[in-house]
Coordinates of C-alpha atoms and ligand atoms in Angstrom, one line a residue:
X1 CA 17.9 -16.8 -24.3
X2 CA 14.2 -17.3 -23.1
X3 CA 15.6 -19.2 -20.1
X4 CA 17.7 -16.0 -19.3
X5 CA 14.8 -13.4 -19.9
X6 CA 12.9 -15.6 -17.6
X7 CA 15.3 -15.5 -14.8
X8 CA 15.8 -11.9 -15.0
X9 CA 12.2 -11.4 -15.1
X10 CA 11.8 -13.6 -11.9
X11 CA 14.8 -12.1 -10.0
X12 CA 13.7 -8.7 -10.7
X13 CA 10.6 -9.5 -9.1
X14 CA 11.9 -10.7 -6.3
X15 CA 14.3 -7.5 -5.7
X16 CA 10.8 -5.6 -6.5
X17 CA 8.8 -7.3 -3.7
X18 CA 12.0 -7.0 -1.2
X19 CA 11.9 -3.0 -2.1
X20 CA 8.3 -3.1 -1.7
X21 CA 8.6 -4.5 1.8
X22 CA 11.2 -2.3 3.1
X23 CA 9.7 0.4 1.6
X24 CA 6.3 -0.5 3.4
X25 CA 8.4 -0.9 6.7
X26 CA 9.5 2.5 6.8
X27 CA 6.3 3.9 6.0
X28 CA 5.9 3.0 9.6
X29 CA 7.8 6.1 10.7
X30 CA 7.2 9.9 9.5
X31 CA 10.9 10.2 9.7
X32 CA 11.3 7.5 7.0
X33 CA 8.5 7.7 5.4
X34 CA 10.1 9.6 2.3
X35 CA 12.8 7.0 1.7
X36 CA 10.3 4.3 2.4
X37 CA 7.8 5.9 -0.6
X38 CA 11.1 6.3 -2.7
X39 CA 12.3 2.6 -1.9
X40 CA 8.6 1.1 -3.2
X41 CA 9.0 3.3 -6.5
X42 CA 12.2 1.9 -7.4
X43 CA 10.1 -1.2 -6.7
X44 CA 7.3 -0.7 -8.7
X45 CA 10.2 0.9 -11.3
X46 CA 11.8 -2.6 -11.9
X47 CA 8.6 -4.4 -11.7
X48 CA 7.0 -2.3 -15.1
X49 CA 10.8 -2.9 -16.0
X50 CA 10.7 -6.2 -16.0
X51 CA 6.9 -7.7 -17.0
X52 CA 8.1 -5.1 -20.2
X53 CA 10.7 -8.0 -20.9
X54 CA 7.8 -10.8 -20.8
X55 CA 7.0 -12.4 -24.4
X56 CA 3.1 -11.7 -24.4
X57 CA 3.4 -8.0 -24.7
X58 CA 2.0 -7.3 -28.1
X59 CA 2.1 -3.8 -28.3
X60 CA 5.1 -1.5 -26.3
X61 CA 3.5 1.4 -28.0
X62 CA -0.1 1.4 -26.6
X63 CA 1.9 0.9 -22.9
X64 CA 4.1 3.5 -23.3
X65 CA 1.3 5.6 -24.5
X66 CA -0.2 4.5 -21.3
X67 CA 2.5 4.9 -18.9
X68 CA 3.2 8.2 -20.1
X69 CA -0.7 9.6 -19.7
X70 CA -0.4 8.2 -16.5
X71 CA 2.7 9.5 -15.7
X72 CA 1.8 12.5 -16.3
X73 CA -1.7 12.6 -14.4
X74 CA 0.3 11.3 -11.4
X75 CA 2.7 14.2 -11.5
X76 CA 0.1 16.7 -11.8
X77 CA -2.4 15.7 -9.2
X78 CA 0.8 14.8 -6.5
X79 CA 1.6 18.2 -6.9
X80 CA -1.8 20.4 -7.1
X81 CA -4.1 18.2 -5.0
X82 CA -5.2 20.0 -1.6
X83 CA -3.9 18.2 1.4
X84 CA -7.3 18.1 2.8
X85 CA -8.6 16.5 -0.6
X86 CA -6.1 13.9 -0.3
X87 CA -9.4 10.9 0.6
X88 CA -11.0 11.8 -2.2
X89 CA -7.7 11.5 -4.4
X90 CA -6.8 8.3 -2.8
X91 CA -10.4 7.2 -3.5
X92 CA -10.4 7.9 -7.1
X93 CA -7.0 6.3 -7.5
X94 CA -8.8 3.2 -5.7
X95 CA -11.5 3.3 -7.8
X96 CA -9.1 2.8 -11.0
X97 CA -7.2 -0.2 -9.5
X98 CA -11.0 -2.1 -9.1
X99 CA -11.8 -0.7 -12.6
X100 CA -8.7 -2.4 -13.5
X101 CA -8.9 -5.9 -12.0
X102 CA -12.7 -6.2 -13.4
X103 CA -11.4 -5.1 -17.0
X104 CA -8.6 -7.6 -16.8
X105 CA -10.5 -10.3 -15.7
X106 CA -13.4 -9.7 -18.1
X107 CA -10.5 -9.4 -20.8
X108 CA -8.9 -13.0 -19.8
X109 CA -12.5 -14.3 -20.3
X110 CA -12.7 -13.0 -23.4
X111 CA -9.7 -14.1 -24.6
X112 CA -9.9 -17.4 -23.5
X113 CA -13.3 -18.1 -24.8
X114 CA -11.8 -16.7 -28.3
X115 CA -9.4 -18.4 -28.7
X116 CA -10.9 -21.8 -27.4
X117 CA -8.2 -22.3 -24.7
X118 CA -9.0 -24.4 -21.7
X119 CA -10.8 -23.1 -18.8
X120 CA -10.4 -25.0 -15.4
X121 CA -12.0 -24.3 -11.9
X122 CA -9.3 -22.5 -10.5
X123 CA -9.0 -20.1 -13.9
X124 CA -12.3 -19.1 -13.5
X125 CA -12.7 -18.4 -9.9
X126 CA -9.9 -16.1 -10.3
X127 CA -12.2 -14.6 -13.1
X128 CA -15.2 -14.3 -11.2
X129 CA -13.4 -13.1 -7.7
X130 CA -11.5 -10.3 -10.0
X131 CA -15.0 -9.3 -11.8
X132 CA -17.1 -8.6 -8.8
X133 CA -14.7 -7.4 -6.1
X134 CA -13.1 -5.1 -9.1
X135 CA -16.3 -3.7 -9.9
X136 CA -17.5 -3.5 -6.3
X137 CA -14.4 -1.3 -5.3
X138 CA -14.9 0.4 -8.3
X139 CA -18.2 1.8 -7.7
X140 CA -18.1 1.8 -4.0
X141 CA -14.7 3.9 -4.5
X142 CA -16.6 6.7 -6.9
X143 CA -19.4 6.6 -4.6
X144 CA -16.9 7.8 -1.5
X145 CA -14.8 9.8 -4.1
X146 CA -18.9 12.0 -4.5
X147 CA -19.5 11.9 -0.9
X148 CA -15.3 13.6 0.4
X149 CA -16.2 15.7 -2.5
X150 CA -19.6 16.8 -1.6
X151 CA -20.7 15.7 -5.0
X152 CA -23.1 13.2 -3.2
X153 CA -24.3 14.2 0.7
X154 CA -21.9 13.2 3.3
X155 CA -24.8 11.8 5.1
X156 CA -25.2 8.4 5.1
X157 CA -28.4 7.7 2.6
X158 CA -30.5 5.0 3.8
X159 CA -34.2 3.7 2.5
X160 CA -36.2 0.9 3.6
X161 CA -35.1 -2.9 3.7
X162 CA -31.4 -1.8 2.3
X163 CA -29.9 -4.5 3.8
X164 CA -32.3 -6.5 2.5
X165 CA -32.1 -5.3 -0.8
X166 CA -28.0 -5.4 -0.5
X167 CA -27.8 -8.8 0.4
X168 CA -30.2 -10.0 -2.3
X169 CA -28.1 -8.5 -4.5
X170 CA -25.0 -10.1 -3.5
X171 CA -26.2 -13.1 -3.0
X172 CA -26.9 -12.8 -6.9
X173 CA -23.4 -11.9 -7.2
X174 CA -22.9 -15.2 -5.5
X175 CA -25.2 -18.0 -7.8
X176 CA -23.8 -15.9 -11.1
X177 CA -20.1 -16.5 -9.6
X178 CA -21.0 -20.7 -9.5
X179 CA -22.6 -20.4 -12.5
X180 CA -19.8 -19.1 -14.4
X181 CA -17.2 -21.4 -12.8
X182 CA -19.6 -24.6 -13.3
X183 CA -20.2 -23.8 -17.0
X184 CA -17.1 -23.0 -17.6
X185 CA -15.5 -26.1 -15.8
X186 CA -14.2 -29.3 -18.0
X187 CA -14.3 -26.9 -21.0
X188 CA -10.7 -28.4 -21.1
X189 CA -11.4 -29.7 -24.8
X190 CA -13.2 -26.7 -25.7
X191 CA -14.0 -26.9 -29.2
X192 CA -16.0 -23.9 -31.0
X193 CA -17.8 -26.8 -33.4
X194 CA -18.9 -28.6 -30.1
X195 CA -22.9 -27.7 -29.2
X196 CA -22.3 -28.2 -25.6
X197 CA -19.2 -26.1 -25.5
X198 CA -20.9 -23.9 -27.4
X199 CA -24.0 -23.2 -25.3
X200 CA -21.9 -24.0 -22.0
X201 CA -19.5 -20.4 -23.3
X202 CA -23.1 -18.8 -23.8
X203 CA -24.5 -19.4 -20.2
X204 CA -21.1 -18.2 -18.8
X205 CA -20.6 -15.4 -20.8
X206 CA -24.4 -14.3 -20.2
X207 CA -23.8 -15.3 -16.0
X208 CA -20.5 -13.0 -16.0
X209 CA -22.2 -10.0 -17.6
X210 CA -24.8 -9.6 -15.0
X211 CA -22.3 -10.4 -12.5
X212 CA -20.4 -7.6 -13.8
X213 CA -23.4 -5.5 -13.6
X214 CA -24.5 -6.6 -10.4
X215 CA -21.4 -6.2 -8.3
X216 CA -21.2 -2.1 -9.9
X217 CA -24.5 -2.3 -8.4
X218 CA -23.6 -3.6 -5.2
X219 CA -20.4 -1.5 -4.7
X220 CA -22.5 1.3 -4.9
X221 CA -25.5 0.4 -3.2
X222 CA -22.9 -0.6 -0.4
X223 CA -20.9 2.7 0.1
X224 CA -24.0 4.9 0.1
X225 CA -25.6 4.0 3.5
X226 CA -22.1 4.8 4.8
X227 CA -21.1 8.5 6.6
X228 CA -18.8 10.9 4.4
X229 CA -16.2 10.7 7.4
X230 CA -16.1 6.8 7.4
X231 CA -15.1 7.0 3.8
X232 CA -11.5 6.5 4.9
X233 CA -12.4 3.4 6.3
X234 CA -14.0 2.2 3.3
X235 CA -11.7 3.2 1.4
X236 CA -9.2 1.0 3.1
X237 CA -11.2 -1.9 3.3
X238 CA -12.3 -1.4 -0.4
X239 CA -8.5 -1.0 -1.4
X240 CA -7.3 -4.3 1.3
X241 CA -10.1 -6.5 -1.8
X242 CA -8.3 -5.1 -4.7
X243 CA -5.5 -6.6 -3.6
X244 CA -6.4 -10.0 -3.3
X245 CA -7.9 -10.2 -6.8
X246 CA -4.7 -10.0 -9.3
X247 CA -3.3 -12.5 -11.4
X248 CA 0.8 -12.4 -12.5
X249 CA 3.3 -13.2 -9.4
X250 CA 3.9 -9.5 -9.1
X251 CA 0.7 -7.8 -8.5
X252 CA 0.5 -11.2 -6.3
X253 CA 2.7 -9.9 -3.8
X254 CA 2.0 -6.3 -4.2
X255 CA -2.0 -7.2 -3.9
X256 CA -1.2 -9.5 -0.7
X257 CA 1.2 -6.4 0.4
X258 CA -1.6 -4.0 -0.4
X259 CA -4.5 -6.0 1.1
X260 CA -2.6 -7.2 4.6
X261 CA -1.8 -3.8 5.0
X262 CA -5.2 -2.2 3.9
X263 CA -6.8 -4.3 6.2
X264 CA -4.6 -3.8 9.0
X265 CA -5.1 0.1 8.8
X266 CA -8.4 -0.5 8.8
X267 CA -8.4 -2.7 12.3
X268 CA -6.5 -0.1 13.5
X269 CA -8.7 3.1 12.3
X270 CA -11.6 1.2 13.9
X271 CA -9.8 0.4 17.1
X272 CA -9.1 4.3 17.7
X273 CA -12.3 4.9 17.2
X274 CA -13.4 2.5 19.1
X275 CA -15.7 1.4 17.2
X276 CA -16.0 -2.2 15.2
X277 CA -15.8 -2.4 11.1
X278 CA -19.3 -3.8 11.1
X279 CA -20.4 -0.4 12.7
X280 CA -18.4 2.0 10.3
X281 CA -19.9 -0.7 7.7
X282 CA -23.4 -1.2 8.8
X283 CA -24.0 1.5 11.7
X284 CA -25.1 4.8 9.7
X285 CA -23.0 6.9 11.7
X286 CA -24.2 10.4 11.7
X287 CA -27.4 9.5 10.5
X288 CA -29.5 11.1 13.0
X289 CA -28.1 14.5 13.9
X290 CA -27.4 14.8 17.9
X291 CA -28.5 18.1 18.2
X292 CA -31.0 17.7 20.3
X293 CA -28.5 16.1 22.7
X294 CA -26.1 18.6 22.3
X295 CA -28.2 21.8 23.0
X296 CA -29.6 19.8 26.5
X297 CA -26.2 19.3 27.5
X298 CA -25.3 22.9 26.6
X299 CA -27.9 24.1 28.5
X300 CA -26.6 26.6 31.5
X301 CA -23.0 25.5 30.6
X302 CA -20.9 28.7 30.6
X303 CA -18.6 29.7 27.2
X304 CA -15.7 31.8 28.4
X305 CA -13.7 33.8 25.4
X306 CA -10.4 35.0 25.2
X307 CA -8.4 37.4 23.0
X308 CA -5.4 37.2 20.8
X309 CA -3.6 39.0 23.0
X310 CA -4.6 37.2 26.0
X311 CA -3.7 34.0 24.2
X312 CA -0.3 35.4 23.9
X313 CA 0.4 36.4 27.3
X314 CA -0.8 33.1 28.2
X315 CA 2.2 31.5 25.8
X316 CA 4.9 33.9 26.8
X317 CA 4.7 33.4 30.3
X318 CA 4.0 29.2 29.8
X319 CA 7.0 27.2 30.9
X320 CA 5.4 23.9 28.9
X321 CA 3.4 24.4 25.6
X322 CA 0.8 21.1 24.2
X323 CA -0.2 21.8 20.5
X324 CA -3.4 19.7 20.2
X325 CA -4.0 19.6 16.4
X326 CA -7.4 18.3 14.4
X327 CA -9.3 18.8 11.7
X328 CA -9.9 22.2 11.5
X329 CA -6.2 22.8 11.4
X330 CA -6.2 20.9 8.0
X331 CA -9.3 23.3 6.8
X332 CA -7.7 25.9 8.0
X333 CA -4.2 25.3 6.4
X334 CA -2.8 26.6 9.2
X335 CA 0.4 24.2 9.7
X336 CA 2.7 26.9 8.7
X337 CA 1.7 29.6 11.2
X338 CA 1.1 27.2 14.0
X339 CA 5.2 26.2 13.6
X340 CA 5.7 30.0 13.2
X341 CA 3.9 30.0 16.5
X342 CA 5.4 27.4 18.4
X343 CA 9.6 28.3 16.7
X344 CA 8.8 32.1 18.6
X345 CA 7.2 30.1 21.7
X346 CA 10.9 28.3 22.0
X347 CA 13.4 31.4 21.1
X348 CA 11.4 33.0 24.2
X349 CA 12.3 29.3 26.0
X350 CA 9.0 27.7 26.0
X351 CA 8.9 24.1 25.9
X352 CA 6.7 23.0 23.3
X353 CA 5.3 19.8 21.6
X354 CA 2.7 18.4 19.6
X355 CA 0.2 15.8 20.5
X356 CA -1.0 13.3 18.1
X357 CA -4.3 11.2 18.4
X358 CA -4.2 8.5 15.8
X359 CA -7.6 9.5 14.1
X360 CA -7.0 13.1 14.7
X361 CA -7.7 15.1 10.8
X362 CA -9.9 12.7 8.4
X363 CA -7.6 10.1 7.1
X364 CA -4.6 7.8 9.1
X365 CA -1.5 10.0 9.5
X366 CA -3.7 13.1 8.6
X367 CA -1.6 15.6 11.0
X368 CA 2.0 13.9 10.6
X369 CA 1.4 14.4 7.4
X370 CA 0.8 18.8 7.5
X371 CA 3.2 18.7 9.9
X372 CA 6.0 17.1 8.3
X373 CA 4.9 19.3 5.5
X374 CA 5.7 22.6 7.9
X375 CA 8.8 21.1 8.8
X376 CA 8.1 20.6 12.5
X377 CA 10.9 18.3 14.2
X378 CA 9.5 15.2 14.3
X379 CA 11.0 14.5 18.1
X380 CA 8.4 17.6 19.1
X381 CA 5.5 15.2 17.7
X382 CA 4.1 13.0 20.9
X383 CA 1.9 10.4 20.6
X384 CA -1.4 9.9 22.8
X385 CA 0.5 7.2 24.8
X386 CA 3.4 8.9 25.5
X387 CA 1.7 12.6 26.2
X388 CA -1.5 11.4 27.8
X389 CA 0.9 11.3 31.6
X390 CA 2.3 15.0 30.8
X391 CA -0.9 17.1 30.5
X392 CA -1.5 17.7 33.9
X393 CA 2.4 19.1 34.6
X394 CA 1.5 21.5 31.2
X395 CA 0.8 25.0 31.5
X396 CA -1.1 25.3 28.4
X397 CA -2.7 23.6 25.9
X398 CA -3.3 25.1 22.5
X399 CA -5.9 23.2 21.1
X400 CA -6.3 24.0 17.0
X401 CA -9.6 22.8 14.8
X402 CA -9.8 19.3 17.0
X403 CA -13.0 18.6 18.5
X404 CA -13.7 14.7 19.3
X405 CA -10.3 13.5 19.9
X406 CA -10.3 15.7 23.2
X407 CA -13.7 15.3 24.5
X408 CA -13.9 13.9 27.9
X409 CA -17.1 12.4 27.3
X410 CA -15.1 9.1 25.1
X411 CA -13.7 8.5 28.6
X412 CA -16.0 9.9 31.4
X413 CA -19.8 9.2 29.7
X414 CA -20.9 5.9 29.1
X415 CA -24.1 7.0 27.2
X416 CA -21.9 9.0 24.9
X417 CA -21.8 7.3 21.0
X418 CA -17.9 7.8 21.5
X419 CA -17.1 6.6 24.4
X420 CA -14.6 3.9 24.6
X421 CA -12.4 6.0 21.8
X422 CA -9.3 7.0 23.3
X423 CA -8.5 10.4 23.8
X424 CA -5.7 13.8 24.5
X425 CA -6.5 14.2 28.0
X426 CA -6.3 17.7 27.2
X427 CA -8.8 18.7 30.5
X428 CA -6.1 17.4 32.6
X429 CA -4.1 20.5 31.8
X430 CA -3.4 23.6 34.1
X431 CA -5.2 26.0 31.1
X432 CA -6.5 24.9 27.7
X433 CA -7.3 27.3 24.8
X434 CA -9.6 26.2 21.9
X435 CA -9.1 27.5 18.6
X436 CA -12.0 27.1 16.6
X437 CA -14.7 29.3 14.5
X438 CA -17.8 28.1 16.5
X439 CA -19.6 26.1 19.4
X440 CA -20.0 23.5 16.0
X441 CA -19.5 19.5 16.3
X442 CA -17.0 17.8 14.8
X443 CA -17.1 14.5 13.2
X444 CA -19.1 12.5 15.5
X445 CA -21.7 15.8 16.0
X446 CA -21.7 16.0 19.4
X447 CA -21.1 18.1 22.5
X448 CA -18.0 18.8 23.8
X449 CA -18.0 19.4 27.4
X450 CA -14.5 20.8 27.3
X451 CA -15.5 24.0 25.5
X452 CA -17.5 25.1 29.0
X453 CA -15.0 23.5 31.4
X454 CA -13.6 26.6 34.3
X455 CA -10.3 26.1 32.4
X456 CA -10.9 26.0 28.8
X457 CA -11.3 29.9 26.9
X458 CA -12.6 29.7 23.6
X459 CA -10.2 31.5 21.0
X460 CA -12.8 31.7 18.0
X461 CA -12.2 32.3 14.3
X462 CA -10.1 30.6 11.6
X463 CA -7.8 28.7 12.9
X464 CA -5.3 30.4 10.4
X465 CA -6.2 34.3 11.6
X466 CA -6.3 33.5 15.3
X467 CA -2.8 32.0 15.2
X468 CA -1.6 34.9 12.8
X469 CA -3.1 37.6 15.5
X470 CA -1.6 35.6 18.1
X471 CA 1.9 35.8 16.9
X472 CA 1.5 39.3 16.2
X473 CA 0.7 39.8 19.9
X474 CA 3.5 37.8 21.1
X475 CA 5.8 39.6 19.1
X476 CA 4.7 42.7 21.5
X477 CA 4.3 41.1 24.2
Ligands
NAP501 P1 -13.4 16.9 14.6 O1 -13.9 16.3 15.8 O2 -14.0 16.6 13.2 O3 -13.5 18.5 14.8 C1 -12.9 19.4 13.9 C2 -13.3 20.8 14.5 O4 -12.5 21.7 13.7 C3 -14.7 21.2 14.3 O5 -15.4 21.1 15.6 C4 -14.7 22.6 13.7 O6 -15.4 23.5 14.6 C5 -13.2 22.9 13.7 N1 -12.9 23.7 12.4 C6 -13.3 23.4 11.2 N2 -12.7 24.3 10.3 C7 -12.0 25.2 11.1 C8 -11.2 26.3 10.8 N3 -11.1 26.8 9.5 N4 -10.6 26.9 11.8 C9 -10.7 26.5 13.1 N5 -11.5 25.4 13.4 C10 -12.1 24.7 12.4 O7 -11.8 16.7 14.4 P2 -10.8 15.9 15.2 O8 -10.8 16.3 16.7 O9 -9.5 15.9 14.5 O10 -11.4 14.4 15.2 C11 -11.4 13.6 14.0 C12 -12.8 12.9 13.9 O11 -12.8 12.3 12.6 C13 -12.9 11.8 14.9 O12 -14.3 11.7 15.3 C14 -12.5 10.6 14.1 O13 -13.1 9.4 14.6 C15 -13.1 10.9 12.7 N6 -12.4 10.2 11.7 C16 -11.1 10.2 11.5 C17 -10.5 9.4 10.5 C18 -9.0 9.4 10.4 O14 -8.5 8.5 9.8 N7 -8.2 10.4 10.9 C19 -11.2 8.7 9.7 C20 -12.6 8.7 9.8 C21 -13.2 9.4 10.8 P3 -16.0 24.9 14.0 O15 -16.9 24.5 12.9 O16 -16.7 25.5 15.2 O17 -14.9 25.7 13.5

C-alpha cells in the first residue's frame, strides 16, 4: 500500500515537471502562451494533488483552509489587477514565495532541534541557504513592490558608504551561515540530556536568528539603492534565488525551472538594454536627473505639431502603416482604440503592423501582453529584427507613449547613457508621428532627438484621446 502511494506520488511528479516544461516552452510564444499557462496549472494541479497523498501531512484542514484563501486571493487579483500594475503584483507574489522558503526552513530547524533528530552538513546548509536568500527576496521584493507602487520613491535612495555597509552586512550573513552549519554538524546523536548538544542547539539557534534578521535587512538595504524601472530586473533575479532554495523533489524541479528561467530573463532584459546586471544592480540608474543635458541638447531644436485630423489624412492616404508602441500606451490603456485605429486603417487597405522592442512597456512581454489583450493578430506583431529593414520602405510610423526604444541616440551617440541598446529605427521612416502628452523623458530621462527630427510631428495628449480623435477624423476623411 505505502509502496503504491509512493509510486504514484513519484510518477505524478514526474508528469507534473513534464507539464511544467512544456508549459514553460510555449510560454515562449504569445500565440501559445495561454495553453502553455494552462499546461503548468494542470502541473502545479497534480503536484498539490499528489504531496496531499504523502504520510507527513498532519492536518488536510489547515491546507485546505489555505488553499482555499489563496485560491481565492489569486482569482481576485488575476482579475482586478491593472495591466500596468502587473510588476508590482508579480513582486508581491515574489515576495511571499521568499517569505515562504525562510518560514520553511526556520520551521525544519525547529523541528529538528525539537524533536532531537539528527542534523548533518548538508541538512543544514540547505537551512541556512533557504533562511537568508528567503528573507532577502522577501524584503527586497516588498521594497520593489513600494517603489512600482510609489509607496517608496522610484528613485534609487543612496547614502554614504552603502556598499560598504551592504557588504558588511552580508558578509555577516555569511560567518552566521558557518556558524550554524558547524554547530549544528555531528549533532548526529543529538541527545537533549547532553551539555554539548545542548549548548551546540543554543549557539545555532541564536546564529540563525540574526541570520534571519540580517538577510531582511540585507534584502532591503539591497533593493533600495536600485531605480523604480529596474525593479523588473530585480525582481527576476530576486525570483531566479527563490528557486534554488526548496527542499521536496517537486519544488526541486519547479525552483530549478523557476530559477534557470528567472535568470535567463534577466540576461536577456539586461542584454536589450544594453546594459550589464551589475549596472541595473550596482549602477543607480536615474539617480542624477539628465536634465541639464537634455535642455542643452534641446536647445534651438525645432518641435513641429500636428492635428488629429492631419494625423488622419496622413493614415488614409499611407500605403504601409508601423505601430510603434511603449509605455505610455500601457498608461494610457489605449490598446483597444489603437486596434480600432489600425482594423479602419486596413478596411481602407492600409498595410499595417506592429513593432515590438523587447524592453518596450516596463516589464518583459509588456506590449504582447496589451496587445494580445486587444485581440491584435499576432502575425501583424514584428519584432525589432525582423522590422528594423522595413522602416525606410514605410510611409508612416505611428509612434504611441514609447520614448527610449526609438531614440537614435542608443545607436548614433556614443556619450549617450543608452547607447549600445538596440532600437525601432523608427527615423528611418518616410514620416513618423509621436503620440505623446509632452516633450517629457521616458525611462532612461533623456532627450530624444527624434521628437525635433524634419520628419517627426508631434501628436500631443493622451495617448487614448489622440487616437480616439484620430479615428474620428478618419471616419471623415
Ligand atoms: P519610455 O522611454 O519610458 O517612454 C514612455 C513615454 O510615454 C514617455 O516619454 C511619456 O511621455 C509617454 N507617456 C506616458 N504616459 C502617456 C500617456 N498617457 N499618453 C501618451 N504618452 C504617454 O518607454 P519605452 O519607449 O517603452 O521604453 C521602455 C523603457 O523602460 C526603456 O528605457 C527600458 O530599458 C526600460 N525598462 C523596460 C523594462 C521591460 O522589461 N520592458 C524593464 C526595465 C526598464 P509624456 O510624459 O510626454 O507623455
Amino acid at each position: 500500500m505505502l509502496d503504491l502511494r509512493g509510486s504514484v506520488i513519484a510518477s505524478s511528479y514526474i508528469v507534473a515537471a513534464v507539464l511544467f516544461i512544456f508549459g514553460l516552452k510555449q510560454l515562449s510564444s504569445p500565440s501559445t502562451a495561454r495553453s502553455g499557462n494552462r499546461l503548468a496549472a494542470i502541473g502545479m494541479a497534480i503536484a498539490l494533488a499528489a504531496t496531499l497523498l504523502d504520510r507527513q501531512i498532519v492536518s488536510f484542514w489547515t491546507i485546505a483552509i489555505g488553499t482555499l484563501i489563496g485560491a481565492v486571493m489569486g482569482v481576485y487579483f488575476g482579475r482586478t489587477v491593472q495591466m500596468t500594475a502587473m510588476p508590482q503584483m508579480v513582486a508581491l507574489f515574489n515576495g511571499m514565495g521568499g517569505a515562504t522558503a525562510a518560514l520553511v526552513s526556520v520551521a525544519e530547524f525547529l523541528r529538528l532541534t525539537r524533536t532531537g533528530e539528527s542534523m548533518g552538513a548538508g541538512e543544514a546548509t540547505s537551512i541556512v541557504l533557504g533562511t537568508a536568500i528567503g528573507a532577502v527576496s522577501f524584503t527586497g521584493s516588498i521594497i520593489a513592490f513600494g517603489k512600482l507602487q510609489e509607496i517608496l520613491p522610484g528613485k534609487p535612495l543612496q547614502f554614504p558608504l552603502q556598499r560598504l555597509v551592504n557588504g558588511l552586512i552580508l558578509l555577516a550573513v555569511i560567518v552566521l551561515g558557518v556558524i550554524v552549519v558547524s554547530s549544528t554538524n555531528g549533532m548526529f546523536a543529538f541527545s537533549l540530556a547532553d551539555q554539548s548538544s545542548l549548548s551546540a542547539l543554543a549557539t545555532a539557534s541564536g546564529a540563525l536568528w540574526i541570520l534571519f534578521g540580517a538577510a531582511l535587512l540585507l534584502g532591503a538595504m539591497f533593493v533600495l539603492p536600485i531605480g523604480g524601472g529596474d525593479m523588473p530586473v530585480v525582481i527576476s533575479i530576486l525570483n531566479s534565488l527563490t528557486g534554488f532554495v526548496l527542499h521536496n523533489q517537486m519544488l526541486v524541479v519547479a525552483g530549478v525551472l523557476v530559477g534557470a528561467s528567472g535568470t535567463l530573463l534577466t540576461l536577456l532584459m539586461s542584454t536589450a538594454m544594453n546594459r550589464s546586471v551589475a549596472n541595473v544592480l550596482f549602477g543607480a540608474f536615474g539617480a542624477t536627473g539628465n536634465d541639464l543635458a537634455a535642455s542643452a541638447s534641446a536647445v534651438g531644436h525645432t518641435v513641429r505639431q500636428t492635428t488629429p485630423e492631419d494625423t488622419a489624412i496622413a493614415l488614409a492616404y499611407a500605403r504601409s502603416v508601423v505601430i510603434v508602441p511603449g509605455y505610455g500606451l500601457a498608461v494610457a490603456e489605449a490598446q483597444h482604440t489603437v486596434r480600432e485605429l489600425a482594423t479602419d486603417l486596413e478596411s481602407r487597405g492600409v498595410n499595417v503592423k506592429y513593432a515590438i522592442h523587447p524592453v518596450a512597456g516596463r516589464m518583459p512581454g509588456h506590449m504582447n501582453v496589451l496587445l494580445a489583450e486587444a485581440n491584435v493578430p499576432y502575425d501583424q506583431l514584428l519584432e525589432m529584427d525582423q522590422v528594423n529593414g522595413q522602416f525606410p520602405q514605410t510611409d508612416v510610423v505611428l509612434v504611441v507613449g514609447a520614448n527610449d526604444v526609438v531614440n537614435p541616440a542608443a545607436r548614433d551617440d556614443p556619450s549617450s547613457p543608452i547607447y549600445g541598446m538596440p532600437i525601432l529605427d523608427v527615423d528611418r521612416a518616410r514620416n513618423i508621428i509621436v503620440l505623446k502628452r509632452s516633450m517629457g523623458h521616458g525611462f532612461a530621462g533623456i532627450d530624444n532627438a527624434l521628437f525635433y527630427h524634419e520628419k517627426t510631428r508631434m501628436l500631443f495628449g493622451d495617448a487614448r484621446q489622440s487616437l480616439t480623435q484620430v479615428g474620428q477624423a478618419l471616419k471623415s476623411a
